[in-house]
Amino acid sequence: MMKLSRRANELRNSPSVRKSAANALFSVAEYVAQPLSMVVAAPFLVHHMGLEQFGIWVLVSAILGSVGILSTGFGDATVKYVSAYRGQNNAAGVKRTIRATLTVNGCLGTTFALLIWSAAPFAAHKLFKIDPTFYLPTVQAIRISAVILVIRSVESVFVSTQKAFEQYGPAVKLNIFLRIAVVLSAVAMAALGRGIVSIMWATLWWSALIVVFQAIAARRVAGKFNVFPTFQAEALREVSAFGCFSWLQSLAGVVMNYGDRFLLAALLGPVPLAI
């Protein structure tokens, strides 16, 4: 018992254990923040927006979330190689990796954003059973989500960089703030009688603000780095070789986590999806 007690005290007083425990708590808080805020806000939003518009918001959020996973699938590569170069005290390697993953994620995000932007009219008119009254707002909301997608593709690199330096706190706090701010903005827009388009504009504004703070936080731990695309074949090949596997895993996750929402919206429309 004394040995166990001594071991427990050692673990309790260990800086690395405390840091790991804090990072774990931050991760849990990040997962809980949005669902909890949505559960609290949903009755108010449904009452003021109606089931149709609320369902459209859920659908657009699912599009943004699912494609966002695909466009940020190289986050694991950022964590892997940034942490590896950090362990070697290779600052140039860290910055090269960040720049390479910014390039890859930026290209993926822009490609998917263009596809979403182009497919928005077809999705609203043909793919999902949207009430004709909401055709135009749905197209506009989907296209705003395409712009947000590019921003979040870049943001994910800054978040992964901080995690590679075992700094979960700032990144998670900013993400929690973003998610709560989006829900509160939706509540405010609904209270003012605004619809889905205004909510998406507010989401775009908050996303643009947060990516700036995430970049600042990443530079604090990694030093100043160039955010412009790189065409160094070696750096791109390095992150792509590992990132492709995590991207395929992300693709499987999208099918499992979002497929039912898209199927429901396509077969029955946004009202059953809202319910």
PDB file of C-alpha atoms in Angstrom:
ATOM      1  CA  MET A   1       0.000   0.000   0.000  1.00  0.00           C
ATOM      2  CA  MET A   2       2.816   2.397   0.844  1.00  0.00           C
ATOM      3  CA  LYS A   3       4.420   1.746  -2.528  1.00  0.00           C
ATOM      4  CA  LEU A   4       1.113   2.386  -4.275  1.00  0.00           C
ATOM      5  CA  SER A   5       0.591   5.566  -2.282  1.00  0.00           C
ATOM      6  CA  ARG A   6       4.125   6.737  -3.071  1.00  0.00           C
ATOM      7  CA  ARG A   7       3.625   5.935  -6.744  1.00  0.00           C
ATOM      8  CA  ALA A   8       0.320   7.812  -6.779  1.00  0.00           C
ATOM      9  CA  ASN A   9       1.992  10.874  -5.253  1.00  0.00           C
ATOM     10  CA  GLU A  10       4.786  10.704  -7.810  1.00  0.00           C
ATOM     11  CA  LEU A  11       2.269  10.601 -10.634  1.00  0.00           C
ATOM     12  CA  ARG A  12       0.232  13.408  -9.084  1.00  0.00           C
ATOM     13  CA  ASN A  13       3.311  15.618  -8.787  1.00  0.00           C
ATOM     14  CA  SER A  14       4.705  14.744 -12.206  1.00  0.00           C
ATOM     15  CA  PRO A  15       4.573  17.711 -14.624  1.00  0.00           C
ATOM     16  CA  SER A  16       4.232  15.388 -17.624  1.00  0.00           C
ATOM     17  CA  VAL A  17       1.289  13.514 -16.060  1.00  0.00           C
ATOM     18  CA  ARG A  18      -0.452  16.761 -15.141  1.00  0.00           C
ATOM     19  CA  LYS A  19       0.112  18.063 -18.646  1.00  0.00           C
ATOM     20  CA  SER A  20      -1.222  14.863 -20.225  1.00  0.00           C
ATOM     21  CA  ALA A  21      -4.273  14.912 -17.955  1.00  0.00           C
ATOM     22  CA  ALA A  22      -4.946  18.546 -18.840  1.00  0.00           C
ATOM     23  CA  ASN A  23      -4.663  17.762 -22.565  1.00  0.00           C
ATOM     24  CA  ALA A  24      -7.097  14.873 -22.146  1.00  0.00           C
ATOM     25  CA  LEU A  25      -9.597  17.101 -20.350  1.00  0.00           C
ATOM     26  CA  PHE A  26      -9.276  19.734 -23.063  1.00  0.00           C
ATOM     27  CA  SER A  27      -9.998  17.088 -25.714  1.00  0.00           C
ATOM     28  CA  VAL A  28     -13.110  15.914 -23.871  1.00  0.00           C
ATOM     29  CA  ALA A  29     -14.303  19.504 -23.472  1.00  0.00           C
ATOM     30  CA  GLU A  30     -13.844  20.094 -27.199  1.00  0.00           C
ATOM     31  CA  TYR A  31     -16.072  17.125 -28.070  1.00  0.00           C
ATOM     32  CA  VAL A  32     -18.752  18.048 -25.534  1.00  0.00           C
ATOM     33  CA  ALA A  33     -18.998  21.808 -26.173  1.00  0.00           C
ATOM     34  CA  GLN A  34     -20.958  21.848 -29.427  1.00  0.00           C
ATOM     35  CA  PRO A  35     -23.444  19.023 -28.720  1.00  0.00           C
ATOM     36  CA  LEU A  36     -24.190  20.448 -25.287  1.00  0.00           C
ATOM     37  CA  SER A  37     -24.716  23.987 -26.586  1.00  0.00           C
ATOM     38  CA  MET A  38     -26.912  22.650 -29.406  1.00  0.00           C
ATOM     39  CA  VAL A  39     -29.081  20.671 -26.971  1.00  0.00           C
ATOM     40  CA  VAL A  40     -29.615  23.817 -24.920  1.00  0.00           C
ATOM     41  CA  ALA A  41     -30.294  26.069 -27.928  1.00  0.00           C
ATOM     42  CA  ALA A  42     -32.351  23.687 -30.090  1.00  0.00           C
ATOM     43  CA  PRO A  43     -35.822  24.396 -28.585  1.00  0.00           C
ATOM     44  CA  PHE A  44     -35.367  28.143 -29.034  1.00  0.00           C
ATOM     45  CA  LEU A  45     -34.011  27.763 -32.571  1.00  0.00           C
ATOM     46  CA  VAL A  46     -36.769  25.403 -33.684  1.00  0.00           C
ATOM     47  CA  HIS A  47     -39.406  27.720 -32.240  1.00  0.00           C
ATOM     48  CA  HIS A  48     -38.080  30.811 -34.030  1.00  0.00           C
ATOM     49  CA  MET A  49     -36.689  29.287 -37.237  1.00  0.00           C
ATOM     50  CA  GLY A  50     -39.160  26.485 -37.799  1.00  0.00           C
ATOM     51  CA  LEU A  51     -38.301  22.867 -38.438  1.00  0.00           C
ATOM     52  CA  GLU A  52     -37.629  23.440 -42.156  1.00  0.00           C
ATOM     53  CA  GLN A  53     -34.921  26.073 -41.693  1.00  0.00           C
ATOM     54  CA  PHE A  54     -33.479  24.348 -38.638  1.00  0.00           C
ATOM     55  CA  GLY A  55     -33.233  21.132 -40.679  1.00  0.00           C
ATOM     56  CA  ILE A  56     -31.518  23.006 -43.512  1.00  0.00           C
ATOM     57  CA  TRP A  57     -28.989  24.364 -41.014  1.00  0.00           C
ATOM     58  CA  VAL A  58     -28.347  20.826 -39.742  1.00  0.00           C
ATOM     59  CA  LEU A  59     -27.913  19.664 -43.357  1.00  0.00           C
ATOM     60  CA  VAL A  60     -25.518  22.475 -44.283  1.00  0.00           C
ATOM     61  CA  SER A  61     -23.566  21.858 -41.068  1.00  0.00           C
ATOM     62  CA  ALA A  62     -23.331  18.180 -42.006  1.00  0.00           C
ATOM     63  CA  ILE A  63     -21.989  19.094 -45.449  1.00  0.00           C
ATOM     64  CA  LEU A  64     -19.416  21.413 -43.880  1.00  0.00           C
ATOM     65  CA  GLY A  65     -18.469  18.896 -41.207  1.00  0.00           C
ATOM     66  CA  SER A  66     -18.165  15.879 -43.492  1.00  0.00           C
ATOM     67  CA  VAL A  67     -16.231  17.552 -46.291  1.00  0.00           C
ATOM     68  CA  GLY A  68     -14.227  19.423 -43.678  1.00  0.00           C
ATOM     69  CA  ILE A  69     -12.971  16.086 -42.359  1.00  0.00           C
ATOM     70  CA  LEU A  70     -11.803  15.150 -45.861  1.00  0.00           C
ATOM     71  CA  SER A  71     -10.107  18.481 -46.483  1.00  0.00           C
ATOM     72  CA  THR A  72      -8.245  18.322 -43.153  1.00  0.00           C
ATOM     73  CA  GLY A  73      -7.250  14.665 -43.400  1.00  0.00           C
ATOM     74  CA  PHE A  74      -3.545  15.478 -43.310  1.00  0.00           C
ATOM     75  CA  GLY A  75      -3.662  16.753 -39.737  1.00  0.00           C
ATOM     76  CA  ASP A  76      -2.163  13.483 -38.475  1.00  0.00           C
ATOM     77  CA  ALA A  77       0.779  13.978 -40.836  1.00  0.00           C
ATOM     78  CA  THR A  78       1.322  17.443 -39.367  1.00  0.00           C
ATOM     79  CA  VAL A  79       1.381  16.053 -35.835  1.00  0.00           C
ATOM     80  CA  LYS A  80       3.673  13.167 -36.794  1.00  0.00           C
ATOM     81  CA  TYR A  81       6.356  15.076 -38.647  1.00  0.00           C
ATOM     82  CA  VAL A  82       6.276  18.317 -36.680  1.00  0.00           C
ATOM     83  CA  SER A  83       6.716  16.357 -33.426  1.00  0.00           C
ATOM     84  CA  ALA A  84       9.456  14.233 -35.016  1.00  0.00           C
ATOM     85  CA  TYR A  85      11.435  17.261 -36.185  1.00  0.00           C
ATOM     86  CA  ARG A  86      10.793  18.951 -32.875  1.00  0.00           C
ATOM     87  CA  GLY A  87      12.379  15.952 -31.127  1.00  0.00           C
ATOM     88  CA  GLN A  88      15.423  16.362 -33.378  1.00  0.00           C
ATOM     89  CA  ASN A  89      15.613  20.101 -32.601  1.00  0.00           C
ATOM     90  CA  ASN A  90      15.205  20.639 -36.341  1.00  0.00           C
ATOM     91  CA  ALA A  91      13.362  23.966 -36.582  1.00  0.00           C
ATOM     92  CA  ALA A  92      13.747  24.051 -40.372  1.00  0.00           C
ATOM     93  CA  GLY A  93      12.073  20.646 -40.640  1.00  0.00           C
ATOM     94  CA  VAL A  94       9.175  21.809 -38.456  1.00  0.00           C
ATOM     95  CA  LYS A  95       8.574  24.863 -40.601  1.00  0.00           C
ATOM     96  CA  ARG A  96       8.951  22.863 -43.820  1.00  0.00           C
ATOM     97  CA  THR A  97       6.320  20.379 -42.637  1.00  0.00           C
ATOM     98  CA  ILE A  98       3.893  23.118 -41.616  1.00  0.00           C
ATOM     99  CA  ARG A  99       4.254  24.796 -44.967  1.00  0.00           C
ATOM    100  CA  ALA A 100       3.830  21.502 -46.851  1.00  0.00           C
ATOM    101  CA  THR A 101       0.657  20.542 -44.976  1.00  0.00           C
ATOM    102  CA  LEU A 102      -0.710  24.055 -45.426  1.00  0.00           C
ATOM    103  CA  THR A 103      -0.200  23.559 -49.163  1.00  0.00           C
ATOM    104  CA  VAL A 104      -1.866  20.136 -49.241  1.00  0.00           C
ATOM    105  CA  ASN A 105      -4.787  21.124 -47.008  1.00  0.00           C
ATOM    106  CA  GLY A 106      -5.219  24.385 -48.869  1.00  0.00           C
ATOM    107  CA  CYS A 107      -5.427  22.568 -52.206  1.00  0.00           C
ATOM    108  CA  LEU A 108      -7.822  19.947 -50.819  1.00  0.00           C
ATOM    109  CA  GLY A 109     -10.005  22.571 -49.153  1.00  0.00           C
ATOM    110  CA  THR A 110     -10.150  24.747 -52.266  1.00  0.00           C
ATOM    111  CA  THR A 111     -10.951  21.763 -54.506  1.00  0.00           C
ATOM    112  CA  PHE A 112     -13.780  20.541 -52.293  1.00  0.00           C
ATOM    113  CA  ALA A 113     -15.040  24.110 -51.822  1.00  0.00           C
ATOM    114  CA  LEU A 114     -15.294  24.612 -55.597  1.00  0.00           C
ATOM    115  CA  LEU A 115     -17.164  21.313 -55.924  1.00  0.00           C
ATOM    116  CA  ILE A 116     -19.598  22.292 -53.167  1.00  0.00           C
ATOM    117  CA  TRP A 117     -20.084  25.767 -54.650  1.00  0.00           C
ATOM    118  CA  SER A 118     -20.827  24.330 -58.097  1.00  0.00           C
ATOM    119  CA  ALA A 119     -23.094  21.552 -56.799  1.00  0.00           C
ATOM    120  CA  ALA A 120     -25.125  23.790 -54.466  1.00  0.00           C
ATOM    121  CA  PRO A 121     -28.010  24.466 -56.945  1.00  0.00           C
ATOM    122  CA  PHE A 122     -28.276  20.772 -57.842  1.00  0.00           C
ATOM    123  CA  ALA A 123     -28.231  19.776 -54.174  1.00  0.00           C
ATOM    124  CA  ALA A 124     -31.002  22.234 -53.265  1.00  0.00           C
ATOM    125  CA  HIS A 125     -33.222  21.548 -56.284  1.00  0.00           C
ATOM    126  CA  LYS A 126     -32.649  17.869 -57.041  1.00  0.00           C
ATOM    127  CA  LEU A 127     -30.708  15.977 -54.394  1.00  0.00           C
ATOM    128  CA  PHE A 128     -32.410  17.009 -51.164  1.00  0.00           C
ATOM    129  CA  LYS A 129     -36.145  17.481 -50.695  1.00  0.00           C
ATOM    130  CA  ILE A 130     -36.030  21.216 -49.963  1.00  0.00           C
ATOM    131  CA  ASP A 131     -39.238  23.260 -49.965  1.00  0.00           C
ATOM    132  CA  PRO A 132     -39.169  25.581 -53.034  1.00  0.00           C
ATOM    133  CA  THR A 133     -39.547  28.564 -50.690  1.00  0.00           C
ATOM    134  CA  PHE A 134     -36.083  27.817 -49.305  1.00  0.00           C
ATOM    135  CA  TYR A 135     -34.261  26.965 -52.554  1.00  0.00           C
ATOM    136  CA  LEU A 136     -32.306  30.238 -52.747  1.00  0.00           C
ATOM    137  CA  PRO A 137     -31.404  30.456 -49.026  1.00  0.00           C
ATOM    138  CA  THR A 138     -30.221  26.837 -49.140  1.00  0.00           C
ATOM    139  CA  VAL A 139     -27.975  27.485 -52.162  1.00  0.00           C
ATOM    140  CA  GLN A 140     -26.550  30.595 -50.497  1.00  0.00           C
ATOM    141  CA  ALA A 141     -25.977  28.792 -47.200  1.00  0.00           C
ATOM    142  CA  ILE A 142     -24.204  25.876 -48.899  1.00  0.00           C
ATOM    143  CA  ARG A 143     -21.971  28.260 -50.832  1.00  0.00           C
ATOM    144  CA  ILE A 144     -21.048  30.174 -47.675  1.00  0.00           C
ATOM    145  CA  SER A 145     -20.130  26.831 -46.115  1.00  0.00           C
ATOM    146  CA  ALA A 146     -17.760  26.269 -49.059  1.00  0.00           C
ATOM    147  CA  VAL A 147     -15.840  29.425 -48.122  1.00  0.00           C
ATOM    148  CA  ILE A 148     -15.774  28.367 -44.463  1.00  0.00           C
ATOM    149  CA  LEU A 149     -14.362  25.022 -45.578  1.00  0.00           C
ATOM    150  CA  VAL A 150     -11.236  26.652 -47.024  1.00  0.00           C
ATOM    151  CA  ILE A 151     -10.683  28.577 -43.797  1.00  0.00           C
ATOM    152  CA  ARG A 152     -11.025  25.470 -41.637  1.00  0.00           C
ATOM    153  CA  SER A 153      -8.712  23.494 -43.890  1.00  0.00           C
ATOM    154  CA  VAL A 154      -5.976  26.004 -43.115  1.00  0.00           C
ATOM    155  CA  GLU A 155      -6.934  26.266 -39.450  1.00  0.00           C
ATOM    156  CA  SER A 156      -6.534  22.510 -38.946  1.00  0.00           C
ATOM    157  CA  VAL A 157      -2.806  22.801 -39.733  1.00  0.00           C
ATOM    158  CA  PHE A 158      -2.344  25.420 -37.031  1.00  0.00           C
ATOM    159  CA  VAL A 159      -4.279  23.278 -34.550  1.00  0.00           C
ATOM    160  CA  SER A 160      -2.243  20.166 -35.408  1.00  0.00           C
ATOM    161  CA  THR A 161       0.979  22.155 -35.027  1.00  0.00           C
ATOM    162  CA  GLN A 162       0.043  23.124 -31.481  1.00  0.00           C
ATOM    163  CA  LYS A 163      -0.847  19.522 -30.653  1.00  0.00           C
ATOM    164  CA  ALA A 164       2.529  18.385 -32.001  1.00  0.00           C
ATOM    165  CA  PHE A 165       4.049  20.656 -29.346  1.00  0.00           C
ATOM    166  CA  GLU A 166       1.686  19.135 -26.748  1.00  0.00           C
ATOM    167  CA  GLN A 167      -0.119  22.455 -26.429  1.00  0.00           C
ATOM    168  CA  TYR A 168      -3.787  21.458 -26.492  1.00  0.00           C
ATOM    169  CA  GLY A 169      -5.078  24.263 -24.294  1.00  0.00           C
ATOM    170  CA  PRO A 170      -5.005  27.311 -26.602  1.00  0.00           C
ATOM    171  CA  ALA A 171      -6.243  25.399 -29.669  1.00  0.00           C
ATOM    172  CA  VAL A 172      -9.097  23.706 -27.820  1.00  0.00           C
ATOM    173  CA  LYS A 173     -10.163  26.882 -26.025  1.00  0.00           C
ATOM    174  CA  LEU A 174     -10.379  28.676 -29.363  1.00  0.00           C
ATOM    175  CA  ASN A 175     -12.359  25.799 -30.891  1.00  0.00           C
ATOM    176  CA  ILE A 176     -14.762  25.735 -27.955  1.00  0.00           C
ATOM    177  CA  PHE A 177     -15.177  29.480 -28.210  1.00  0.00           C
ATOM    178  CA  LEU A 178     -15.883  29.155 -31.952  1.00  0.00           C
ATOM    179  CA  ARG A 179     -18.523  26.453 -31.499  1.00  0.00           C
ATOM    180  CA  ILE A 180     -20.320  28.256 -28.703  1.00  0.00           C
ATOM    181  CA  ALA A 181     -20.096  31.571 -30.587  1.00  0.00           C
ATOM    182  CA  VAL A 182     -21.687  29.971 -33.665  1.00  0.00           C
ATOM    183  CA  VAL A 183     -24.600  28.612 -31.622  1.00  0.00           C
ATOM    184  CA  LEU A 184     -25.073  31.916 -29.763  1.00  0.00           C
ATOM    185  CA  SER A 185     -24.967  33.774 -33.086  1.00  0.00           C
ATOM    186  CA  ALA A 186     -27.637  31.425 -34.421  1.00  0.00           C
ATOM    187  CA  VAL A 187     -29.783  32.169 -31.373  1.00  0.00           C
ATOM    188  CA  ALA A 188     -29.276  35.918 -31.855  1.00  0.00           C
ATOM    189  CA  MET A 189     -30.099  35.743 -35.575  1.00  0.00           C
ATOM    190  CA  ALA A 190     -33.205  33.660 -34.888  1.00  0.00           C
ATOM    191  CA  ALA A 191     -34.346  36.117 -32.205  1.00  0.00           C
ATOM    192  CA  LEU A 192     -34.002  38.937 -34.739  1.00  0.00           C
ATOM    193  CA  GLY A 193     -36.074  37.018 -37.264  1.00  0.00           C
ATOM    194  CA  ARG A 194     -33.116  36.225 -39.512  1.00  0.00           C
ATOM    195  CA  GLY A 195     -32.690  32.921 -41.300  1.00  0.00           C
ATOM    196  CA  ILE A 196     -30.129  30.351 -42.282  1.00  0.00           C
ATOM    197  CA  VAL A 197     -28.137  32.685 -44.544  1.00  0.00           C
ATOM    198  CA  SER A 198     -27.491  35.186 -41.743  1.00  0.00           C
ATOM    199  CA  ILE A 199     -26.449  32.350 -39.450  1.00  0.00           C
ATOM    200  CA  MET A 200     -23.941  31.109 -42.017  1.00  0.00           C
ATOM    201  CA  TRP A 201     -22.531  34.607 -42.531  1.00  0.00           C
ATOM    202  CA  ALA A 202     -22.002  34.845 -38.772  1.00  0.00           C
ATOM    203  CA  THR A 203     -20.304  31.439 -38.832  1.00  0.00           C
ATOM    204  CA  LEU A 204     -18.001  32.636 -41.618  1.00  0.00           C
ATOM    205  CA  TRP A 205     -17.062  35.738 -39.655  1.00  0.00           C
ATOM    206  CA  TRP A 206     -16.239  33.777 -36.497  1.00  0.00           C
ATOM    207  CA  SER A 207     -14.285  31.165 -38.470  1.00  0.00           C
ATOM    208  CA  ALA A 208     -12.171  33.855 -40.142  1.00  0.00           C
ATOM    209  CA  LEU A 209     -11.440  35.461 -36.769  1.00  0.00           C
ATOM    210  CA  ILE A 210     -10.495  32.198 -35.060  1.00  0.00           C
ATOM    211  CA  VAL A 211      -8.093  31.081 -37.816  1.00  0.00           C
ATOM    212  CA  VAL A 212      -6.072  34.251 -37.192  1.00  0.00           C
ATOM    213  CA  PHE A 213      -5.802  33.471 -33.474  1.00  0.00           C
ATOM    214  CA  GLN A 214      -4.937  29.828 -34.201  1.00  0.00           C
ATOM    215  CA  ALA A 215      -2.115  30.992 -36.483  1.00  0.00           C
ATOM    216  CA  ILE A 216      -0.807  33.306 -33.755  1.00  0.00           C
ATOM    217  CA  ALA A 217      -0.932  30.462 -31.215  1.00  0.00           C
ATOM    218  CA  ALA A 218       0.899  28.120 -33.607  1.00  0.00           C
ATOM    219  CA  ARG A 219       3.646  30.690 -34.176  1.00  0.00           C
ATOM    220  CA  ARG A 220       4.155  31.065 -30.448  1.00  0.00           C
ATOM    221  CA  VAL A 221       5.194  27.424 -30.151  1.00  0.00           C
ATOM    222  CA  ALA A 222       6.758  26.782 -33.577  1.00  0.00           C
ATOM    223  CA  GLY A 223       8.290  30.179 -34.303  1.00  0.00           C
ATOM    224  CA  LYS A 224       7.591  32.284 -37.344  1.00  0.00           C
ATOM    225  CA  PHE A 225       6.818  30.244 -40.461  1.00  0.00           C
ATOM    226  CA  ASN A 226       5.836  30.997 -44.030  1.00  0.00           C
ATOM    227  CA  VAL A 227       2.140  30.418 -44.788  1.00  0.00           C
ATOM    228  CA  PHE A 228       2.522  30.591 -48.568  1.00  0.00           C
ATOM    229  CA  PRO A 229       2.367  27.352 -50.631  1.00  0.00           C
ATOM    230  CA  THR A 230       5.540  25.371 -51.153  1.00  0.00           C
ATOM    231  CA  PHE A 231       6.454  23.255 -54.151  1.00  0.00           C
ATOM    232  CA  GLN A 232       9.323  21.345 -52.552  1.00  0.00           C
ATOM    233  CA  ALA A 233       8.698  17.830 -53.824  1.00  0.00           C
ATOM    234  CA  GLU A 234      10.450  16.153 -50.896  1.00  0.00           C
ATOM    235  CA  ALA A 235       8.386  17.950 -48.252  1.00  0.00           C
ATOM    236  CA  LEU A 236       5.101  17.354 -50.084  1.00  0.00           C
ATOM    237  CA  ARG A 237       5.948  13.702 -50.697  1.00  0.00           C
ATOM    238  CA  GLU A 238       6.826  13.186 -47.038  1.00  0.00           C
ATOM    239  CA  VAL A 239       3.511  14.452 -45.628  1.00  0.00           C
ATOM    240  CA  SER A 240       1.476  12.904 -48.456  1.00  0.00           C
ATOM    241  CA  ALA A 241       2.902   9.407 -47.964  1.00  0.00           C
ATOM    242  CA  PHE A 242       1.632   9.265 -44.392  1.00  0.00           C
ATOM    243  CA  GLY A 243      -1.343  11.611 -44.780  1.00  0.00           C
ATOM    244  CA  CYS A 244      -3.021   9.483 -47.459  1.00  0.00           C
ATOM    245  CA  PHE A 245      -3.722   6.712 -44.939  1.00  0.00           C
ATOM    246  CA  SER A 246      -5.293   9.074 -42.405  1.00  0.00           C
ATOM    247  CA  TRP A 247      -7.292  10.625 -45.261  1.00  0.00           C
ATOM    248  CA  LEU A 248      -8.729   7.216 -46.172  1.00  0.00           C
ATOM    249  CA  GLN A 249      -9.598   6.681 -42.522  1.00  0.00           C
ATOM    250  CA  SER A 250     -11.338  10.062 -42.539  1.00  0.00           C
ATOM    251  CA  LEU A 251     -13.310   9.031 -45.628  1.00  0.00           C
ATOM    252  CA  ALA A 252     -14.593   5.962 -43.800  1.00  0.00           C
ATOM    253  CA  GLY A 253     -15.507   8.140 -40.836  1.00  0.00           C
ATOM    254  CA  VAL A 254     -17.530  10.474 -43.048  1.00  0.00           C
ATOM    255  CA  VAL A 255     -19.558   7.572 -44.442  1.00  0.00           C
ATOM    256  CA  MET A 256     -20.270   6.201 -40.969  1.00  0.00           C
ATOM    257  CA  ASN A 257     -20.966   9.506 -39.197  1.00  0.00           C
ATOM    258  CA  TYR A 258     -22.751  11.588 -41.839  1.00  0.00           C
ATOM    259  CA  GLY A 259     -24.171   9.147 -44.382  1.00  0.00           C
ATOM    260  CA  ASP A 260     -27.482   8.713 -42.522  1.00  0.00           C
ATOM    261  CA  ARG A 261     -28.069  12.495 -42.416  1.00  0.00           C
ATOM    262  CA  PHE A 262     -27.603  12.908 -46.148  1.00  0.00           C
ATOM    263  CA  LEU A 263     -29.763   9.861 -46.878  1.00  0.00           C
ATOM    264  CA  LEU A 264     -32.536  11.145 -44.619  1.00  0.00           C
ATOM    265  CA  ALA A 265     -32.463  14.619 -46.199  1.00  0.00           C
ATOM    266  CA  ALA A 266     -32.489  13.127 -49.693  1.00  0.00           C
ATOM    267  CA  LEU A 267     -35.405  10.746 -49.015  1.00  0.00           C
ATOM    268  CA  LEU A 268     -37.566  12.727 -46.599  1.00  0.00           C
ATOM    269  CA  GLY A 269     -36.279  16.307 -46.474  1.00  0.00           C
ATOM    270  CA  PRO A 270     -34.902  18.634 -43.787  1.00  0.00           C
ATOM    271  CA  VAL A 271     -37.892  18.479 -41.410  1.00  0.00           C
ATOM    272  CA  PRO A 272     -37.373  14.804 -40.435  1.00  0.00           C
ATOM    273  CA  LEU A 273     -33.633  15.564 -40.288  1.00  0.00           C
ATOM    274  CA  ALA A 274     -34.311  18.387 -37.817  1.00  0.00           C
ATOM    275  CA  ILE A 275     -36.395  16.087 -35.647  1.00  0.00           C
TER     276      ILE A 275
END
